[in-house]
PDB file of C-alpha atoms and ligand atoms in Angstrom:
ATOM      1  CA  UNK N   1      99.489 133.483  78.858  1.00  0.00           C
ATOM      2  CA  UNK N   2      98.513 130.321  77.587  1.00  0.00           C
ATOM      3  CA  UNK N   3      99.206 126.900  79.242  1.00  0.00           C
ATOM      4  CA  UNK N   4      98.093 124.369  77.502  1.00  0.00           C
ATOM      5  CA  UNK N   5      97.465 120.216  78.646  1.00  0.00           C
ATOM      6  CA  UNK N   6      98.256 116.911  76.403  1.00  0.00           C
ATOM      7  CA  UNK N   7      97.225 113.459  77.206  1.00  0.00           C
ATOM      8  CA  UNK N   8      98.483 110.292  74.951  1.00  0.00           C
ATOM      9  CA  UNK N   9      97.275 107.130  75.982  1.00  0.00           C
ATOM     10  CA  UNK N  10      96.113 104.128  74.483  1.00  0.00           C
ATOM     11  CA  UNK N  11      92.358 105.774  74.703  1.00  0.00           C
ATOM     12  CA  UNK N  12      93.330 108.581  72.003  1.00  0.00           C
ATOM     13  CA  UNK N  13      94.924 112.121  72.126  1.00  0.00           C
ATOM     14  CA  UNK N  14      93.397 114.806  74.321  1.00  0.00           C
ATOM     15  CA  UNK N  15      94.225 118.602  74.596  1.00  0.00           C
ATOM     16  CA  UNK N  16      92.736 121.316  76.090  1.00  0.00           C
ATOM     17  CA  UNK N  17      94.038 124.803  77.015  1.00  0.00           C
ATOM     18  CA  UNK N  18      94.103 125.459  81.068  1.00  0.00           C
ATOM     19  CA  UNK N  19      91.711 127.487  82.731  1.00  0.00           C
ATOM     20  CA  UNK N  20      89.498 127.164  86.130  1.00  0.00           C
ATOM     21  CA  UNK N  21      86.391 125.865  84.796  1.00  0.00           C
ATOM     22  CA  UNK N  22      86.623 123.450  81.783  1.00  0.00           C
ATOM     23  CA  UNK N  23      83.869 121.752  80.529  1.00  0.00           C
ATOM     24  CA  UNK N  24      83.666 118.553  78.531  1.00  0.00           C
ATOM     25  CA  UNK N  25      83.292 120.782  75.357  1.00  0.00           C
ATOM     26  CA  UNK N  26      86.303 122.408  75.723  1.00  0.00           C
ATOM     27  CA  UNK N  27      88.606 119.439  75.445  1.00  0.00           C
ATOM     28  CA  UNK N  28      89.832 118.114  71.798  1.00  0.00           C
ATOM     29  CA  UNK N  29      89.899 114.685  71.235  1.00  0.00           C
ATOM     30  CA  UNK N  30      91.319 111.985  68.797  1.00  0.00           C
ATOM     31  CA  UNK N  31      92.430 108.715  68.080  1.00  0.00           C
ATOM     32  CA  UNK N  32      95.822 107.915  67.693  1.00  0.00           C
ATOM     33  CA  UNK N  33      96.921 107.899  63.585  1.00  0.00           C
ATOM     34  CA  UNK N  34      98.505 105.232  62.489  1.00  0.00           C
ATOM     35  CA  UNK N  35     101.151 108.081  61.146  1.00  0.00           C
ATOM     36  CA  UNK N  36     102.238 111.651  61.395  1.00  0.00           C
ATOM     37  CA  UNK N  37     100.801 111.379  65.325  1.00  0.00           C
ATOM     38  CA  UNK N  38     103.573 114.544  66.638  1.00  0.00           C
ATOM     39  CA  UNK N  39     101.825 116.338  64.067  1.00  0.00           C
ATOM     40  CA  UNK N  40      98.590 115.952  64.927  1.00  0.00           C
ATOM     41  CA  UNK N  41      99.448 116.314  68.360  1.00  0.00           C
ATOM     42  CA  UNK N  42     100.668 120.330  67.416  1.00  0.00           C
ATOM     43  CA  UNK N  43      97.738 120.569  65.246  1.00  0.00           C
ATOM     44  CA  UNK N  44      95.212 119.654  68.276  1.00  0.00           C
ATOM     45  CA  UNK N  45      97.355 122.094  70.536  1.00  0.00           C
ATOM     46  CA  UNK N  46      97.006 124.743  67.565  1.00  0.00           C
ATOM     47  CA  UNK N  47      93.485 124.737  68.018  1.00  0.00           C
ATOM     48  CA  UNK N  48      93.227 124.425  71.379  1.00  0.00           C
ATOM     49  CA  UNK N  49      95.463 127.626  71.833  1.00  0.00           C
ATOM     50  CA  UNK N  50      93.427 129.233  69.185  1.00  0.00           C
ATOM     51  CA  UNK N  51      95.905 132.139  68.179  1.00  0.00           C
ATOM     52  CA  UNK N  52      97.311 132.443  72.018  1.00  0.00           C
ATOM     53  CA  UNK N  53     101.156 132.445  72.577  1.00  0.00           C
ATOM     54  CA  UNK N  54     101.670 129.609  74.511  1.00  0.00           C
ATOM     55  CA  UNK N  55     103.594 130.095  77.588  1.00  0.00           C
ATOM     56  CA  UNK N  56     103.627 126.033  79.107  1.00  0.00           C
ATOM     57  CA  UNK N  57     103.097 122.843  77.869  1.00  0.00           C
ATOM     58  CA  UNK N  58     102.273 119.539  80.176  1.00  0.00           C
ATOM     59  CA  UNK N  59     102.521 116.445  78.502  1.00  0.00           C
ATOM     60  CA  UNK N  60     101.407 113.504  80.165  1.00  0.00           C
ATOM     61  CA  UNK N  61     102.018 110.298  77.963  1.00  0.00           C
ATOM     62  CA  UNK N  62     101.466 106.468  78.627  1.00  0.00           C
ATOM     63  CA  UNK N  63     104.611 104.529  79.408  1.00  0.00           C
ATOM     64  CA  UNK N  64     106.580 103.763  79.307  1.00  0.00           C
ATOM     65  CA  UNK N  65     108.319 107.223  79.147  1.00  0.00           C
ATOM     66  CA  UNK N  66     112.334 108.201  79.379  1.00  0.00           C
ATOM     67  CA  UNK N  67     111.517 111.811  81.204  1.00  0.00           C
ATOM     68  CA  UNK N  68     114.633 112.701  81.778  1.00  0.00           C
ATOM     69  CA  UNK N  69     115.535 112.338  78.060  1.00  0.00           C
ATOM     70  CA  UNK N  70     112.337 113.388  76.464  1.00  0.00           C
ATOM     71  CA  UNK N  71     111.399 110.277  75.374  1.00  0.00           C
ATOM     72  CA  UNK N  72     108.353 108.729  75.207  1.00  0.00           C
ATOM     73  CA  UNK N  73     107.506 104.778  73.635  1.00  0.00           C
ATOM     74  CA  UNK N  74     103.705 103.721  74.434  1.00  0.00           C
ATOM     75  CA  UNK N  75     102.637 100.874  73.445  1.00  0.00           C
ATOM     76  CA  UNK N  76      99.394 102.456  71.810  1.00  0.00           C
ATOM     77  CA  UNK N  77     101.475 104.580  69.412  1.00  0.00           C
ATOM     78  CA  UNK N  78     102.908 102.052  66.786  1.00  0.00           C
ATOM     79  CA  UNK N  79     104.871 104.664  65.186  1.00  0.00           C
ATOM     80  CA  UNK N  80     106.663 106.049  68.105  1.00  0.00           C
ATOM     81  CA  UNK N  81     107.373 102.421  69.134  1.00  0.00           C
ATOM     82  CA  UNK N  82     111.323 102.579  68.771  1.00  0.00           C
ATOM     83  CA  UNK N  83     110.990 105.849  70.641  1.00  0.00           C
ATOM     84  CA  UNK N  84     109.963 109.785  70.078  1.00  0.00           C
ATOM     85  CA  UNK N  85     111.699 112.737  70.861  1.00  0.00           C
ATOM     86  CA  UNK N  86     108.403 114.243  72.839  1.00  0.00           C
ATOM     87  CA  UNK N  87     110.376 116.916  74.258  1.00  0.00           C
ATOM     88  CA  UNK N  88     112.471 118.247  71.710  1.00  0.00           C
ATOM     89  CA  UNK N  89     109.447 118.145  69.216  1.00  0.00           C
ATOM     90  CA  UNK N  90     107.185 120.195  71.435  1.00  0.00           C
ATOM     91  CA  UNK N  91     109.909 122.842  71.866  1.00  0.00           C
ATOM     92  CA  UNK N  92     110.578 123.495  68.205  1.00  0.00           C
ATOM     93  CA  UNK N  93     106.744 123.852  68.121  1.00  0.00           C
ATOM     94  CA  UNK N  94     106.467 126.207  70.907  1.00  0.00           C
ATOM     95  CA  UNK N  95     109.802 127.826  71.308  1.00  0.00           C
ATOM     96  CA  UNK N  96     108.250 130.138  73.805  1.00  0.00           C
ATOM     97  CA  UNK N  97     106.898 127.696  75.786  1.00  0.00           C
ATOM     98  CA  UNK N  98     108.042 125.786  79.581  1.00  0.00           C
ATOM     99  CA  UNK N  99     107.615 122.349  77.728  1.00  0.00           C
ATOM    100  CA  UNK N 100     106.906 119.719  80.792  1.00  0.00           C
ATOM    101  CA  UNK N 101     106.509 115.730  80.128  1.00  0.00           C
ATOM    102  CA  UNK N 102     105.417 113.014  82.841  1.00  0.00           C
ATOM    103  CA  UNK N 103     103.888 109.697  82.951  1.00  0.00           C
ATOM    104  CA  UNK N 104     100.604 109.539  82.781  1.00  0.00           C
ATOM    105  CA  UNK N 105     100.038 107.661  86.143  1.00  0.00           C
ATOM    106  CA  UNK N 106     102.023 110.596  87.644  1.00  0.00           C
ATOM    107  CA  UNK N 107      99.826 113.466  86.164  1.00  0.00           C
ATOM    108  CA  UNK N 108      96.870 111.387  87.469  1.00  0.00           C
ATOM    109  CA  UNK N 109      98.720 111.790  90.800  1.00  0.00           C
ATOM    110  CA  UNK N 110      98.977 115.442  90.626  1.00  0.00           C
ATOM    111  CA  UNK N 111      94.959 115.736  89.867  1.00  0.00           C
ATOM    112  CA  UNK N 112      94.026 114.290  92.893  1.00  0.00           C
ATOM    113  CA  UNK N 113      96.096 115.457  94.626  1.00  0.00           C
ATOM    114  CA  UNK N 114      95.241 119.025  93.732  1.00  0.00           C
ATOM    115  CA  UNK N 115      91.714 118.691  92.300  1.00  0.00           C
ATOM    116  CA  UNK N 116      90.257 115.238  93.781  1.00  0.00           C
ATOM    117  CA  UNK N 117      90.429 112.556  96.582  1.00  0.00           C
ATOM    118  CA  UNK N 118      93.746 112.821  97.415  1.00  0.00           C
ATOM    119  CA  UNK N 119      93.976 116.144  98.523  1.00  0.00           C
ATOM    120  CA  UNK N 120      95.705 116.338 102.191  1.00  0.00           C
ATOM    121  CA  UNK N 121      96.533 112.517 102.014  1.00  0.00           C
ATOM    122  CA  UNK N 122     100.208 112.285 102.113  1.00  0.00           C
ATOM    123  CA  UNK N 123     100.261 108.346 101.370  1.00  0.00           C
ATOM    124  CA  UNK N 124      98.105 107.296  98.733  1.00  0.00           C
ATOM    125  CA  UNK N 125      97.510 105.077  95.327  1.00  0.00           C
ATOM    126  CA  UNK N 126      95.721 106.546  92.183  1.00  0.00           C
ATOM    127  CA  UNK N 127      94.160 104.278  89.631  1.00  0.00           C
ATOM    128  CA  UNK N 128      92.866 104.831  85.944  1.00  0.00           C
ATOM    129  CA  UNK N 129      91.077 101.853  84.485  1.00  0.00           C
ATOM    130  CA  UNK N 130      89.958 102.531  80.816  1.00  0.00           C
ATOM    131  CA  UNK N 131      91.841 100.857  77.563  1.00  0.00           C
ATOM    132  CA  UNK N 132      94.727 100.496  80.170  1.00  0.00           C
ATOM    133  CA  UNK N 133      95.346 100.220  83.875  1.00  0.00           C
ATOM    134  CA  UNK N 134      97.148 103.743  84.419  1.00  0.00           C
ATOM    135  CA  UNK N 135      98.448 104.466  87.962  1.00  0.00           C
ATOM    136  CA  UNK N 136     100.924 106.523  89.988  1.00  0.00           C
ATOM    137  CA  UNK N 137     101.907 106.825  93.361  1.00  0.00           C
ATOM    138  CA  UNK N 138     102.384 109.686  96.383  1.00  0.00           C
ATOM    139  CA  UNK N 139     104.446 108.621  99.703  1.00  0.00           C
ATOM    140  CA  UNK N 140     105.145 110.571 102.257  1.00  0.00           C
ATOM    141  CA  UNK N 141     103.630 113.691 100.434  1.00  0.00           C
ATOM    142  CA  UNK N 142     105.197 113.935  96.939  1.00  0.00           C
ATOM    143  CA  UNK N 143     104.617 112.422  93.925  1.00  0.00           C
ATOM    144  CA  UNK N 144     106.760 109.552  93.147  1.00  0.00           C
ATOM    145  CA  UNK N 145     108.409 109.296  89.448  1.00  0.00           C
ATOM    146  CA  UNK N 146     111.039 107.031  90.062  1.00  0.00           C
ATOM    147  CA  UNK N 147     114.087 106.662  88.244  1.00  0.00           C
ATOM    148  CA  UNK N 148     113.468 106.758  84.645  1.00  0.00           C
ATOM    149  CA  UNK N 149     109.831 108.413  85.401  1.00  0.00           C
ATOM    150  CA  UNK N 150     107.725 105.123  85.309  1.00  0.00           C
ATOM    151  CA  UNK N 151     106.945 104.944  89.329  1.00  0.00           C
ATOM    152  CA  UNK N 152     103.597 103.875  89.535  1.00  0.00           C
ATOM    153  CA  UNK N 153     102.754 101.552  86.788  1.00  0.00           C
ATOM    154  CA  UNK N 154     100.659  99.219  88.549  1.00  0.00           C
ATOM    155  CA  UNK N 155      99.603  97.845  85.291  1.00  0.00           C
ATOM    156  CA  UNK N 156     102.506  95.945  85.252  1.00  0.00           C
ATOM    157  CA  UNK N 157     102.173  94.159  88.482  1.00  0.00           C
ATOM    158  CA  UNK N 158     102.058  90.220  88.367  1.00  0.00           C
ATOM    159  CA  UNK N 159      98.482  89.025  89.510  1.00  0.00           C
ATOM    160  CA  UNK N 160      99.051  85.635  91.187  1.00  0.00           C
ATOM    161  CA  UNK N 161      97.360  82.868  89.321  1.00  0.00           C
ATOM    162  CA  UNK N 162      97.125  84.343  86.236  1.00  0.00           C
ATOM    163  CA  UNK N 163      99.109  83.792  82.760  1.00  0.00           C
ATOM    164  CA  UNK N 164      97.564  86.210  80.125  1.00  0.00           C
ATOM    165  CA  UNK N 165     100.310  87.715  77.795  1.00  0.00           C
ATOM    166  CA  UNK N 166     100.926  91.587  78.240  1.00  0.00           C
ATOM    167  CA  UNK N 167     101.742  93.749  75.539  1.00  0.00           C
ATOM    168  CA  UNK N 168     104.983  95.186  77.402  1.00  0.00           C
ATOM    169  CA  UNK N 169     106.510  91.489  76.411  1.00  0.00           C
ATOM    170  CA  UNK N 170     105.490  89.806  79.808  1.00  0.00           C
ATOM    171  CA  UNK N 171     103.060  87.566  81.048  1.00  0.00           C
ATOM    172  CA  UNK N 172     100.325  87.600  83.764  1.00  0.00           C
ATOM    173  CA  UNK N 173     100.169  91.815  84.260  1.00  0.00           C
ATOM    174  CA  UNK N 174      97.528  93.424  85.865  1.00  0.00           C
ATOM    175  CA  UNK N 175      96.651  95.227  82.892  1.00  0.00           C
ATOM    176  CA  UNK N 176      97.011  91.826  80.281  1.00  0.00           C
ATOM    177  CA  UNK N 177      94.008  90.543  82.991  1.00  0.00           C
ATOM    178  CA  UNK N 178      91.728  93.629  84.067  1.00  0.00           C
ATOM    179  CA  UNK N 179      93.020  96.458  81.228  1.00  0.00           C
ATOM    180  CA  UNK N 180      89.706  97.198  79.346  1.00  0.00           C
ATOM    181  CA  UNK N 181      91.133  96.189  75.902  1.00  0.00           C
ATOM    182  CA  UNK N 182      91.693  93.102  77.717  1.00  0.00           C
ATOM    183  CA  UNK N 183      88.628  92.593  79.399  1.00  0.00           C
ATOM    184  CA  UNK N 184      86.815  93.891  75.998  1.00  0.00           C
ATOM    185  CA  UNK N 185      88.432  91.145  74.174  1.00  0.00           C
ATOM    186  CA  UNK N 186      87.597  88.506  76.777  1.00  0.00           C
ATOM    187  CA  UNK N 187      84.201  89.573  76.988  1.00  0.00           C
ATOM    188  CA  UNK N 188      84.012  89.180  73.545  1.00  0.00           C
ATOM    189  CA  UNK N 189      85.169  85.811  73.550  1.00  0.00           C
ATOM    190  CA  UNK N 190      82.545  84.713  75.879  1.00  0.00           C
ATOM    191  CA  UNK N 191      79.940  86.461  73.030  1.00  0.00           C
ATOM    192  CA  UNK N 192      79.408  89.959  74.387  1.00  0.00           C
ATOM    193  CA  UNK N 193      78.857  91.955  71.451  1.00  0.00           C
ATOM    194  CA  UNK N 194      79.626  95.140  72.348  1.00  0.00           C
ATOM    195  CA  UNK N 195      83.015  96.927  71.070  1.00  0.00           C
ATOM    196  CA  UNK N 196      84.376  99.624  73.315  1.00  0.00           C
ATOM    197  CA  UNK N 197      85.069  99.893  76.986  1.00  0.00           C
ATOM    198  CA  UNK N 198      82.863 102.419  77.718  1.00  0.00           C
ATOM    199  CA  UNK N 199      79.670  99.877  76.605  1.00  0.00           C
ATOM    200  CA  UNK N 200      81.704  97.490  78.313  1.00  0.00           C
ATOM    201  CA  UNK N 201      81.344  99.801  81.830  1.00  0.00           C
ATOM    202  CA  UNK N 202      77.718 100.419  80.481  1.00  0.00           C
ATOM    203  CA  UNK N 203      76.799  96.710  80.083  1.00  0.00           C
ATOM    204  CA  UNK N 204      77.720  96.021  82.996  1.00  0.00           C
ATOM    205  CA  UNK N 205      76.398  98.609  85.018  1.00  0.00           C
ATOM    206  CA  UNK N 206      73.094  97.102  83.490  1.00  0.00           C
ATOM    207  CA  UNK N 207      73.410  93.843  84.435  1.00  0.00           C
ATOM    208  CA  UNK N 208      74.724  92.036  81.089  1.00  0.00           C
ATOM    209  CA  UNK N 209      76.454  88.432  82.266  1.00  0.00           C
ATOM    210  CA  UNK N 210      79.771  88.775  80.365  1.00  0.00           C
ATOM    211  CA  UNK N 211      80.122  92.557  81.100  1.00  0.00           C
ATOM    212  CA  UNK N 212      79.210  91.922  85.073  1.00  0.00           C
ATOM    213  CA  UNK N 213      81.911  88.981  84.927  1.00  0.00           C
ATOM    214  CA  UNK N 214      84.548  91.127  83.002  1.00  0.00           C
ATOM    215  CA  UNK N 215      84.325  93.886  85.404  1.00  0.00           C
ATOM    216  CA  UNK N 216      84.692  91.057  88.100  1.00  0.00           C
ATOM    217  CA  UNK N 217      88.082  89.816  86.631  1.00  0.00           C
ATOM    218  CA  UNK N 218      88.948  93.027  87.062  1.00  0.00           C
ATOM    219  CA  UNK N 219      88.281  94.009  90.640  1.00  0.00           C
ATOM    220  CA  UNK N 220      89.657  90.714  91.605  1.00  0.00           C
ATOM    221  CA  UNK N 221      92.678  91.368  89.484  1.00  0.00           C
ATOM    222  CA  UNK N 222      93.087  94.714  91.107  1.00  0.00           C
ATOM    223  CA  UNK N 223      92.118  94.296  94.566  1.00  0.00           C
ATOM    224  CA  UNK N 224      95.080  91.959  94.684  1.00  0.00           C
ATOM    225  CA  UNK N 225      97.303  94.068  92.868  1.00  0.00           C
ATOM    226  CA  UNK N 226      96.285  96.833  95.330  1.00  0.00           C
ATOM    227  CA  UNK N 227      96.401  94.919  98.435  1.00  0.00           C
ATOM    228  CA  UNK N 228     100.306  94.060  97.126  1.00  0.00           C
ATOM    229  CA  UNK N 229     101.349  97.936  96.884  1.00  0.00           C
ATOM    230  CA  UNK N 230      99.633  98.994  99.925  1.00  0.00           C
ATOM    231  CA  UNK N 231     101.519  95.971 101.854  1.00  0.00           C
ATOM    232  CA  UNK N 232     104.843  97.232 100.497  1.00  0.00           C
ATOM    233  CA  UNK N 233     104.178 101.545 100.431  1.00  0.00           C
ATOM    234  CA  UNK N 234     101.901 101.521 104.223  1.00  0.00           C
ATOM    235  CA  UNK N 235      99.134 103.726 101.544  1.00  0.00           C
ATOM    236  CA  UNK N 236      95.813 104.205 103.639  1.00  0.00           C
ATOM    237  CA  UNK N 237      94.038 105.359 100.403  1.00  0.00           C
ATOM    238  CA  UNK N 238      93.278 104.300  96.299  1.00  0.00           C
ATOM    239  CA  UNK N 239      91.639 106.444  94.238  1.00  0.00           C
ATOM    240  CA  UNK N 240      90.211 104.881  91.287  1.00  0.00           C
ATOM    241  CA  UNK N 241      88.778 106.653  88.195  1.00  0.00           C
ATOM    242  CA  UNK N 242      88.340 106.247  84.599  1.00  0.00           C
ATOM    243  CA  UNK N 243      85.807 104.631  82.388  1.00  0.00           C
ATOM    244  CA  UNK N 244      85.485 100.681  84.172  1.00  0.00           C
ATOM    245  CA  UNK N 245      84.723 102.641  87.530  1.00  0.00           C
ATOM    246  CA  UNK N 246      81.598 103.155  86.385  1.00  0.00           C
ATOM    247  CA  UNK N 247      80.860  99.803  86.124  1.00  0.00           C
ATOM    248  CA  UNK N 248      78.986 100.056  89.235  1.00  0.00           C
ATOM    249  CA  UNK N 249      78.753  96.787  91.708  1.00  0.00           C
ATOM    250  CA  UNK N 250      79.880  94.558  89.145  1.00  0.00           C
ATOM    251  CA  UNK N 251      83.507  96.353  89.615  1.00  0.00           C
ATOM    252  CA  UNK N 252      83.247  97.340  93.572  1.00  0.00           C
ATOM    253  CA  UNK N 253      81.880  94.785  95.277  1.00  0.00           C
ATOM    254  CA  UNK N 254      84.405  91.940  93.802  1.00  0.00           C
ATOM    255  CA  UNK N 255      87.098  94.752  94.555  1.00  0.00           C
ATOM    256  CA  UNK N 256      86.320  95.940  98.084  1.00  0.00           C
ATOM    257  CA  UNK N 257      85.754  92.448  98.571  1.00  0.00           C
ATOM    258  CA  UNK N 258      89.148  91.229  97.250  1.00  0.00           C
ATOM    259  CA  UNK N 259      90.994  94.017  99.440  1.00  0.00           C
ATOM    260  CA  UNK N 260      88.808  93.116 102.724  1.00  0.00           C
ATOM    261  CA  UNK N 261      90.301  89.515 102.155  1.00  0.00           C
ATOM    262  CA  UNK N 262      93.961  90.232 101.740  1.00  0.00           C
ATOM    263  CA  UNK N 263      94.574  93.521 103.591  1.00  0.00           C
ATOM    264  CA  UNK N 264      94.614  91.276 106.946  1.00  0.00           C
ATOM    265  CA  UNK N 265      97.992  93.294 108.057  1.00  0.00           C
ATOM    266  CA  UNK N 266      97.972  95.623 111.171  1.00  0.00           C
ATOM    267  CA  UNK N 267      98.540  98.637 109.414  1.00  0.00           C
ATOM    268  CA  UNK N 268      96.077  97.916 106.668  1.00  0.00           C
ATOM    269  CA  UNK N 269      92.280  97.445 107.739  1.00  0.00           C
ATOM    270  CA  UNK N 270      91.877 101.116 107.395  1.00  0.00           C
ATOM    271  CA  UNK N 271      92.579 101.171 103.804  1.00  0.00           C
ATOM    272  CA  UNK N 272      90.337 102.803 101.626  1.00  0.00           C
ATOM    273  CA  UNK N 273      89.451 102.312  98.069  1.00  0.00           C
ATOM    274  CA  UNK N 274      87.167 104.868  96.463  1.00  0.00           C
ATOM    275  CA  UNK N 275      86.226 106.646  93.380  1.00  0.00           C
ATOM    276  CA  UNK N 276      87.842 109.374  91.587  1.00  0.00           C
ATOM    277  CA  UNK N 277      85.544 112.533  91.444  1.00  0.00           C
ATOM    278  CA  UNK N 278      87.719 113.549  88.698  1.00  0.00           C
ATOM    279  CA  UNK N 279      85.456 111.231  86.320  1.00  0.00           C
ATOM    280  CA  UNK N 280      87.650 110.423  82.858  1.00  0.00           C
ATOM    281  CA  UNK N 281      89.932 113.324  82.924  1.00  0.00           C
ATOM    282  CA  UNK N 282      91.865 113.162  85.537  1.00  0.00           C
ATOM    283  CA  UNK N 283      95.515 112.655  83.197  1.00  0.00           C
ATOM    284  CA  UNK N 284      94.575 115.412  81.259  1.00  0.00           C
ATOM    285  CA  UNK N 285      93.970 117.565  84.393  1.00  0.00           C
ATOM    286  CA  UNK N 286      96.995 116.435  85.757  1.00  0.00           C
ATOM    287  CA  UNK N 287      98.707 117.849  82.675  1.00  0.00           C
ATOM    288  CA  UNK N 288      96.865 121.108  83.340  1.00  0.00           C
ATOM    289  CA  UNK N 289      98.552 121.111  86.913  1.00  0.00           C
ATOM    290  CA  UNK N 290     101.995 120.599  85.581  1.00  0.00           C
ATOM    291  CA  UNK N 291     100.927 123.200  83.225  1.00  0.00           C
ATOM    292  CA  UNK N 292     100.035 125.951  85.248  1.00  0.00           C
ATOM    293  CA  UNK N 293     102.829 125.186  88.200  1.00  0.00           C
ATOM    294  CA  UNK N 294     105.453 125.839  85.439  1.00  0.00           C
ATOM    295  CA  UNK N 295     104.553 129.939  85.506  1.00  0.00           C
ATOM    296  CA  UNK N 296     102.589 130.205  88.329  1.00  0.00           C
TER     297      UNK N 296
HETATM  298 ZN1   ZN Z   1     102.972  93.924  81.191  1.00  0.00          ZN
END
């Protein structure tokens, strides 16, 4: 049997074939090609699978996603922009195969859940902040995909006060303010000279001006937007992983403080914001879940 896990985000393609102990070196990674991407998607699963018949397939894509057609349209995939038949694709690949497909915010979910701080908390908000503010949501126990299979996008929310255009055609979205393409690109502005978010985390984890004052745009930007969903879900808990939380202080003290000043509701002193254990992986992992539920 093998199960095997993709991730597409706006941070690259990732695959890796599911087992109990998987180690950084196991997982295959790439950019996103400007063309051809389904096919290097089966070509990364090829190798990953390394002769094995696979048995499951977990996709877990950015949004914003049609799940129960198939479909998936992220904005980091120009040529799957008008849509791509995800689905259908992956089954002519791997006709043998339980082919599974969820947001990305709702694999993250399904990590934490299983594998990091969510476990045994029914009622809870996980985060992702790396190229793009990924999230997903679990009330009252389950995971919550939502209509179309978007639940969860918190990069979407509205920050108050703030007017940045968003890729998804809005303005003033979470992720168009603390995303770390946009916080790269306003750091850049102000003359940091750095180029990805990971030096971005780094930089400011050492102290650089800019990077300390991105990463406080975006616990700001965050707190609030968290502070919002755990006003209108009653969450007690938000997990938050991916490259930015590594930013150290310059992220968590501008974000704990942010929540300490908003959450004034009865029912939300107690909440909790704290870091993923799951480090970067936890979509991919989240695909492994999915993965290994399907023939469990
Ligand atoms: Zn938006």
């Amino acid at each position: 049997m093998t199960e095997l896990a993709l991730e597409i985000g706006a941070g690259g393609i990732a695959a890796v074939r599911v087992a109990d102990d998987v180690e950084d070196d196991d997982i295959r990674r790439i950019e996103v090609p400007p063309q051809q991407v389904w096919q290097s998607c089966e070509q990364l699963l090829r190798e990953v699978a390394d002769g094995g018949e696979v048995t499951s397939l977990a996709i877990a894509c950015a949004g914003p996603i049609d799940m129960g057609a198939g479909i998936v349209a992220p904005a980091g995939v120009p040529q799957w922009r008008a849509g791509f038949d995800i689905v259908a694709a992956a089954q002519a690949a791997f006709p043998g195969a339980i082919v599974q497909l969820a947001l990305d915010g709702v694999a993250l979910v399904l990590a934490e859940r299983t594998l990091g701080a969510m476990q045994g908390v029914p009622d809870a908000l996980a985060v992702s902040l790396s190229e793009r503010i990924v999230g997903g949501l679990a009330v009252g126990g389950f995971a919550v995909v939502g209509r179309t299979g978007n639940a969860g996008n918190i990069g979407h929310m509205l920050v108050p006060g703030c007017d940045e255009p968003c890729l998804c055609g809005g303005r003033g979205c979470l992720d168009a303010v603390g995303g770390g393409l946009a916080l790269c690109r306003w750091a850049r502005a102000q003359g940091w000279r750095g180029g990805s978010v990971a030096e971005l985390a780094h930089a400011a984890a050492a102290g650089d001006q800019v990077a300390v004052a991105a990463a406080g745009r975006a616990g700001v930007a965050l707190g609030r937007g968290i502070v919002s969903a755990a006003a209108l879900l009653d969450i007690d808990l938000v997990v938050v992983g991916g490259e930015l939380a590594t930013a150290g202080r310059a992220l968590w003290n501008p974000l704990g403080e942010t929540v300490a000043e908003h959450a004034r509701l009865s029912y939300l002193p107690g909440l909790r914001v704290v870091p993923s254990p799951l480090r970067g992986i936890a979509v991919l992992a989240g695909a492994g879940v999915m993965a290994h539920a399907a023939v469990a």
